[in-house]
Amino acid sequence: MAERTFVLLKPDAVQRALVGEILGRFERRGLKVVAMKMLRVTRSLGETYYAEHKGKAFFDPLMSYIAAGPVVAMVLEGEGAVAIVRKMMGKTNSAEAEPGTIRGDLALTIGRNIIHGSDSLESAKREIPLFFKPDEIHAYARVDEAWLRE
Ligand code: IDP
Ligand code: MG
């Protein structure tokens, strides 16, 4: 059954002009982009989004990292989307991520690992509404084919 996951291309991905490269991998895999926007993560949004990491040694550096520049947030839809995106991203520590994965091909360290993807369906359901209103998420299957051909 089709499910939705939340993906965020972090400020280093945007600054390094890797948005197209990463988006292209998801599109070629067959995942549908049903929502996408560029924005800046405020301190308050960052704290809510990464609440599970509050109190950890890397929390403050993580807040500075995520707020360092614009990010691209998106919702991807497809069968098994949550697990497929996690697999495509590779391990959290880019240094240990396998070649062929996004982090394994495009990033070097754990502190600058260029991408976030929901780790479960429950996380996706919590994260998506932090970044998108319901009317900003589009039912891909309902595109009017006749209009596209005109
Ligand atoms: P994930 O992004 O693969 O789900 P999490 O453990 O949820 O990994 O950590 C969230 C983010 O916090 C990571 O993507 C990374 O940006 C940052 N982070 C996690 N652990 C460390 C660390 O040990 N040092 C620096 N940053 C870290
Ligand atoms: Mg996580």
PDB file of C-alpha atoms and ligand atoms in Angstrom:
ATOM      1  CA  MET A   1       0.000   0.000   0.000  1.00  0.00           C
ATOM      2  CA  ALA A   2       1.247   3.482  -0.854  1.00  0.00           C
ATOM      3  CA  GLU A   3       2.609   5.409   2.110  1.00  0.00           C
ATOM      4  CA  ARG A   4       4.076   8.865   2.596  1.00  0.00           C
ATOM      5  CA  THR A   5       7.418   9.828   4.080  1.00  0.00           C
ATOM      6  CA  PHE A   6       9.015  13.153   4.945  1.00  0.00           C
ATOM      7  CA  VAL A   7      12.375  14.122   3.435  1.00  0.00           C
ATOM      8  CA  LEU A   8      14.416  17.221   4.172  1.00  0.00           C
ATOM      9  CA  LEU A   9      17.454  18.238   2.118  1.00  0.00           C
ATOM     10  CA  LYS A  10      19.630  19.968   4.701  1.00  0.00           C
ATOM     11  CA  PRO A  11      21.359  23.364   4.204  1.00  0.00           C
ATOM     12  CA  ASP A  12      24.595  21.757   2.954  1.00  0.00           C
ATOM     13  CA  ALA A  13      22.709  19.854   0.229  1.00  0.00           C
ATOM     14  CA  VAL A  14      21.172  23.128  -0.975  1.00  0.00           C
ATOM     15  CA  GLN A  15      24.422  25.096  -0.683  1.00  0.00           C
ATOM     16  CA  ARG A  16      26.346  22.378  -2.570  1.00  0.00           C
ATOM     17  CA  ALA A  17      23.696  22.363  -5.342  1.00  0.00           C
ATOM     18  CA  LEU A  18      22.806  18.709  -4.778  1.00  0.00           C
ATOM     19  CA  VAL A  19      19.009  19.182  -4.785  1.00  0.00           C
ATOM     20  CA  GLY A  20      18.560  17.972  -8.374  1.00  0.00           C
ATOM     21  CA  GLU A  21      20.908  15.031  -7.911  1.00  0.00           C
ATOM     22  CA  ILE A  22      19.076  13.794  -4.803  1.00  0.00           C
ATOM     23  CA  LEU A  23      15.569  14.530  -6.087  1.00  0.00           C
ATOM     24  CA  GLY A  24      16.431  12.750  -9.343  1.00  0.00           C
ATOM     25  CA  ARG A  25      17.363   9.577  -7.470  1.00  0.00           C
ATOM     26  CA  PHE A  26      13.961   9.515  -5.749  1.00  0.00           C
ATOM     27  CA  GLU A  27      12.077  10.283  -8.975  1.00  0.00           C
ATOM     28  CA  ARG A  28      13.949   7.620 -10.947  1.00  0.00           C
ATOM     29  CA  ARG A  29      13.256   5.090  -8.208  1.00  0.00           C
ATOM     30  CA  GLY A  30       9.541   5.725  -8.789  1.00  0.00           C
ATOM     31  CA  LEU A  31       8.646   7.696  -5.696  1.00  0.00           C
ATOM     32  CA  LYS A  32       6.146  10.514  -6.310  1.00  0.00           C
ATOM     33  CA  VAL A  33       6.809  14.030  -5.058  1.00  0.00           C
ATOM     34  CA  VAL A  34       3.439  15.060  -3.561  1.00  0.00           C
ATOM     35  CA  ALA A  35       4.675  18.173  -1.710  1.00  0.00           C
ATOM     36  CA  MET A  36       7.838  20.291  -1.870  1.00  0.00           C
ATOM     37  CA  LYS A  37       9.030  23.696  -0.651  1.00  0.00           C
ATOM     38  CA  MET A  38      12.169  25.672   0.163  1.00  0.00           C
ATOM     39  CA  LEU A  39      12.226  27.299   3.593  1.00  0.00           C
ATOM     40  CA  ARG A  40      14.444  28.157   6.528  1.00  0.00           C
ATOM     41  CA  VAL A  41      14.145  26.076   9.694  1.00  0.00           C
ATOM     42  CA  THR A  42      13.707  28.438  12.650  1.00  0.00           C
ATOM     43  CA  ARG A  43      15.124  27.530  16.059  1.00  0.00           C
ATOM     44  CA  SER A  44      11.584  26.816  17.286  1.00  0.00           C
ATOM     45  CA  LEU A  45      10.710  24.531  14.339  1.00  0.00           C
ATOM     46  CA  GLY A  46      14.118  22.836  14.656  1.00  0.00           C
ATOM     47  CA  GLU A  47      13.563  22.069  18.328  1.00  0.00           C
ATOM     48  CA  THR A  48      10.135  20.554  17.691  1.00  0.00           C
ATOM     49  CA  TYR A  49      11.299  18.605  14.646  1.00  0.00           C
ATOM     50  CA  TYR A  50      14.352  17.154  16.443  1.00  0.00           C
ATOM     51  CA  ALA A  51      12.726  16.963  19.932  1.00  0.00           C
ATOM     52  CA  GLU A  52      13.861  13.328  20.341  1.00  0.00           C
ATOM     53  CA  HIS A  53      17.510  14.499  20.385  1.00  0.00           C
ATOM     54  CA  LYS A  54      17.113  17.262  22.983  1.00  0.00           C
ATOM     55  CA  GLY A  55      19.754  16.941  25.708  1.00  0.00           C
ATOM     56  CA  LYS A  56      22.239  15.056  23.505  1.00  0.00           C
ATOM     57  CA  ALA A  57      25.753  16.432  22.975  1.00  0.00           C
ATOM     58  CA  PHE A  58      25.115  17.077  19.276  1.00  0.00           C
ATOM     59  CA  PHE A  59      21.771  18.883  19.790  1.00  0.00           C
ATOM     60  CA  ASP A  60      23.076  22.485  19.761  1.00  0.00           C
ATOM     61  CA  PRO A  61      25.395  21.919  16.776  1.00  0.00           C
ATOM     62  CA  LEU A  62      22.461  20.187  15.054  1.00  0.00           C
ATOM     63  CA  MET A  63      20.249  23.256  15.627  1.00  0.00           C
ATOM     64  CA  SER A  64      22.932  25.552  14.150  1.00  0.00           C
ATOM     65  CA  TYR A  65      23.438  23.189  11.201  1.00  0.00           C
ATOM     66  CA  ILE A  66      19.768  22.858  10.310  1.00  0.00           C
ATOM     67  CA  ALA A  67      19.220  26.629  10.561  1.00  0.00           C
ATOM     68  CA  ALA A  68      22.382  27.586   8.645  1.00  0.00           C
ATOM     69  CA  GLY A  69      20.587  28.197   5.340  1.00  0.00           C
ATOM     70  CA  PRO A  70      17.525  27.293   3.318  1.00  0.00           C
ATOM     71  CA  VAL A  71      16.420  23.656   3.168  1.00  0.00           C
ATOM     72  CA  VAL A  72      14.155  21.798   0.749  1.00  0.00           C
ATOM     73  CA  ALA A  73      11.354  19.854   2.427  1.00  0.00           C
ATOM     74  CA  MET A  74       9.268  17.267   0.602  1.00  0.00           C
ATOM     75  CA  VAL A  75       6.731  14.513   0.977  1.00  0.00           C
ATOM     76  CA  LEU A  76       7.389  11.399  -1.106  1.00  0.00           C
ATOM     77  CA  GLU A  77       4.731   8.800  -1.799  1.00  0.00           C
ATOM     78  CA  GLY A  78       4.998   5.180  -2.852  1.00  0.00           C
ATOM     79  CA  GLU A  79       4.750   1.600  -1.699  1.00  0.00           C
ATOM     80  CA  GLY A  80       7.165   1.124   1.188  1.00  0.00           C
ATOM     81  CA  ALA A  81       8.359   4.752   0.838  1.00  0.00           C
ATOM     82  CA  VAL A  82       9.593   5.090   4.439  1.00  0.00           C
ATOM     83  CA  ALA A  83      11.955   2.097   4.364  1.00  0.00           C
ATOM     84  CA  ILE A  84      13.033   2.653   0.742  1.00  0.00           C
ATOM     85  CA  VAL A  85      14.074   6.260   1.423  1.00  0.00           C
ATOM     86  CA  ARG A  86      16.019   5.213   4.556  1.00  0.00           C
ATOM     87  CA  LYS A  87      17.826   2.557   2.511  1.00  0.00           C
ATOM     88  CA  MET A  88      18.605   5.030  -0.285  1.00  0.00           C
ATOM     89  CA  MET A  89      19.959   7.575   2.263  1.00  0.00           C
ATOM     90  CA  GLY A  90      22.437   5.169   3.865  1.00  0.00           C
ATOM     91  CA  LYS A  91      23.732   5.217   7.432  1.00  0.00           C
ATOM     92  CA  THR A  92      23.479   8.374   9.587  1.00  0.00           C
ATOM     93  CA  ASN A  93      27.274   8.576   9.702  1.00  0.00           C
ATOM     94  CA  SER A  94      28.175   9.335   6.074  1.00  0.00           C
ATOM     95  CA  ALA A  95      31.641   7.859   6.689  1.00  0.00           C
ATOM     96  CA  GLU A  96      29.985   4.447   7.200  1.00  0.00           C
ATOM     97  CA  ALA A  97      27.323   4.817   4.509  1.00  0.00           C
ATOM     98  CA  GLU A  98      27.680   2.356   1.627  1.00  0.00           C
ATOM     99  CA  PRO A  99      28.679   3.634  -1.825  1.00  0.00           C
ATOM    100  CA  GLY A 100      25.513   3.813  -3.923  1.00  0.00           C
ATOM    101  CA  THR A 101      23.585   5.486  -1.125  1.00  0.00           C
ATOM    102  CA  ILE A 102      22.969   9.242  -1.037  1.00  0.00           C
ATOM    103  CA  ARG A 103      25.198   9.811   1.991  1.00  0.00           C
ATOM    104  CA  GLY A 104      27.708   7.207   0.818  1.00  0.00           C
ATOM    105  CA  ASP A 105      28.097   8.970  -2.527  1.00  0.00           C
ATOM    106  CA  LEU A 106      27.667  12.633  -1.605  1.00  0.00           C
ATOM    107  CA  ALA A 107      28.673  13.209   2.032  1.00  0.00           C
ATOM    108  CA  LEU A 108      31.657  12.602   4.306  1.00  0.00           C
ATOM    109  CA  THR A 109      30.726  13.057   7.968  1.00  0.00           C
ATOM    110  CA  ILE A 110      27.955  12.521  10.533  1.00  0.00           C
ATOM    111  CA  GLY A 111      27.741  16.250  11.243  1.00  0.00           C
ATOM    112  CA  ARG A 112      27.081  17.189   7.600  1.00  0.00           C
ATOM    113  CA  ASN A 113      25.041  14.282   6.288  1.00  0.00           C
ATOM    114  CA  ILE A 114      22.919  16.334   3.836  1.00  0.00           C
ATOM    115  CA  ILE A 115      19.533  14.632   4.225  1.00  0.00           C
ATOM    116  CA  HIS A 116      16.810  13.619   6.653  1.00  0.00           C
ATOM    117  CA  GLY A 117      14.165  10.945   6.032  1.00  0.00           C
ATOM    118  CA  SER A 118      11.481   9.730   8.445  1.00  0.00           C
ATOM    119  CA  ASP A 119      12.584   6.608  10.340  1.00  0.00           C
ATOM    120  CA  SER A 120       9.056   5.143  10.632  1.00  0.00           C
ATOM    121  CA  LEU A 121       5.485   5.717   9.506  1.00  0.00           C
ATOM    122  CA  GLU A 122       4.760   7.205  12.949  1.00  0.00           C
ATOM    123  CA  SER A 123       7.643   9.697  12.531  1.00  0.00           C
ATOM    124  CA  ALA A 124       6.404  10.596   9.035  1.00  0.00           C
ATOM    125  CA  LYS A 125       2.931  11.311  10.412  1.00  0.00           C
ATOM    126  CA  ARG A 126       4.435  13.598  13.062  1.00  0.00           C
ATOM    127  CA  GLU A 127       6.925  15.351  10.757  1.00  0.00           C
ATOM    128  CA  ILE A 128       4.803  16.031   7.646  1.00  0.00           C
ATOM    129  CA  PRO A 129       2.349  18.423   9.402  1.00  0.00           C
ATOM    130  CA  LEU A 130       5.267  20.366  10.926  1.00  0.00           C
ATOM    131  CA  PHE A 131       6.222  21.446   7.392  1.00  0.00           C
ATOM    132  CA  PHE A 132       3.064  21.184   5.254  1.00  0.00           C
ATOM    133  CA  LYS A 133      -0.579  22.189   5.550  1.00  0.00           C
ATOM    134  CA  PRO A 134      -3.021  19.604   4.155  1.00  0.00           C
ATOM    135  CA  ASP A 135      -3.723  21.732   1.042  1.00  0.00           C
ATOM    136  CA  GLU A 136       0.020  21.853   0.225  1.00  0.00           C
ATOM    137  CA  ILE A 137       0.068  18.081  -0.303  1.00  0.00           C
ATOM    138  CA  HIS A 138      -1.146  17.029  -3.735  1.00  0.00           C
ATOM    139  CA  ALA A 139      -2.789  13.809  -4.818  1.00  0.00           C
ATOM    140  CA  TYR A 140      -0.437  12.920  -7.680  1.00  0.00           C
ATOM    141  CA  ALA A 141      -2.839  10.437  -9.269  1.00  0.00           C
ATOM    142  CA  ARG A 142      -5.437  13.154  -9.841  1.00  0.00           C
ATOM    143  CA  VAL A 143      -3.454  15.190 -12.405  1.00  0.00           C
ATOM    144  CA  ASP A 144      -5.715  15.974 -15.360  1.00  0.00           C
ATOM    145  CA  GLU A 145      -4.149  14.103 -18.295  1.00  0.00           C
ATOM    146  CA  ALA A 146      -6.156  15.974 -20.954  1.00  0.00           C
ATOM    147  CA  TRP A 147      -4.903  19.326 -19.707  1.00  0.00           C
ATOM    148  CA  LEU A 148      -1.294  18.104 -19.788  1.00  0.00           C
ATOM    149  CA  ARG A 149      -1.645  17.064 -23.456  1.00  0.00           C
ATOM    150  CA  GLU A 150      -3.144  20.358 -24.640  1.00  0.00           C
TER     151      GLU A 150
HETATM  152  P1  IDP B   1      19.055  10.077  11.049  1.00  0.00           P
HETATM  153  O1  IDP B   1      19.098  11.449  10.424  1.00  0.00           O
HETATM  154  O2  IDP B   1      19.819   9.080  10.211  1.00  0.00           O
HETATM  155  O3  IDP B   1      17.671   9.623  11.392  1.00  0.00           O
HETATM  156  P2  IDP B   1      19.445  10.560  13.907  1.00  0.00           P
HETATM  157  O4  IDP B   1      20.140   9.623  14.839  1.00  0.00           O
HETATM  158  O5  IDP B   1      17.967  10.672  14.034  1.00  0.00           O
HETATM  159  O6  IDP B   1      19.893  10.146  12.418  1.00  0.00           O
HETATM  160  O7  IDP B   1      20.119  11.980  14.111  1.00  0.00           O
HETATM  161  C1  IDP B   1      19.515  13.136  13.550  1.00  0.00           C
HETATM  162  C2  IDP B   1      20.592  13.998  12.947  1.00  0.00           C
HETATM  163  O8  IDP B   1      21.420  14.509  13.987  1.00  0.00           O
HETATM  164  C3  IDP B   1      21.566  13.271  12.023  1.00  0.00           C
HETATM  165  O9  IDP B   1      21.061  13.137  10.707  1.00  0.00           O
HETATM  166  C4  IDP B   1      22.767  14.197  12.082  1.00  0.00           C
HETATM  167  O10 IDP B   1      22.554  15.357  11.273  1.00  0.00           O
HETATM  168  C5  IDP B   1      22.766  14.604  13.539  1.00  0.00           C
HETATM  169  N1  IDP B   1      23.592  13.732  14.359  1.00  0.00           N
HETATM  170  C6  IDP B   1      23.266  12.522  14.866  1.00  0.00           C
HETATM  171  N2  IDP B   1      24.268  11.999  15.584  1.00  0.00           N
HETATM  172  C7  IDP B   1      25.268  12.917  15.544  1.00  0.00           C
HETATM  173  C8  IDP B   1      26.584  12.960  16.108  1.00  0.00           C
HETATM  174  O11 IDP B   1      27.045  12.041  16.801  1.00  0.00           O
HETATM  175  N3  IDP B   1      27.306  14.085  15.831  1.00  0.00           N
HETATM  176  C9  IDP B   1      26.841  15.112  15.076  1.00  0.00           C
HETATM  177  N4  IDP B   1      25.617  15.104  14.536  1.00  0.00           N
HETATM  178  C10 IDP B   1      24.838  14.019  14.765  1.00  0.00           C
HETATM  179 MG    MG B   2      16.310  10.281  12.841  1.00  0.00          MG
END
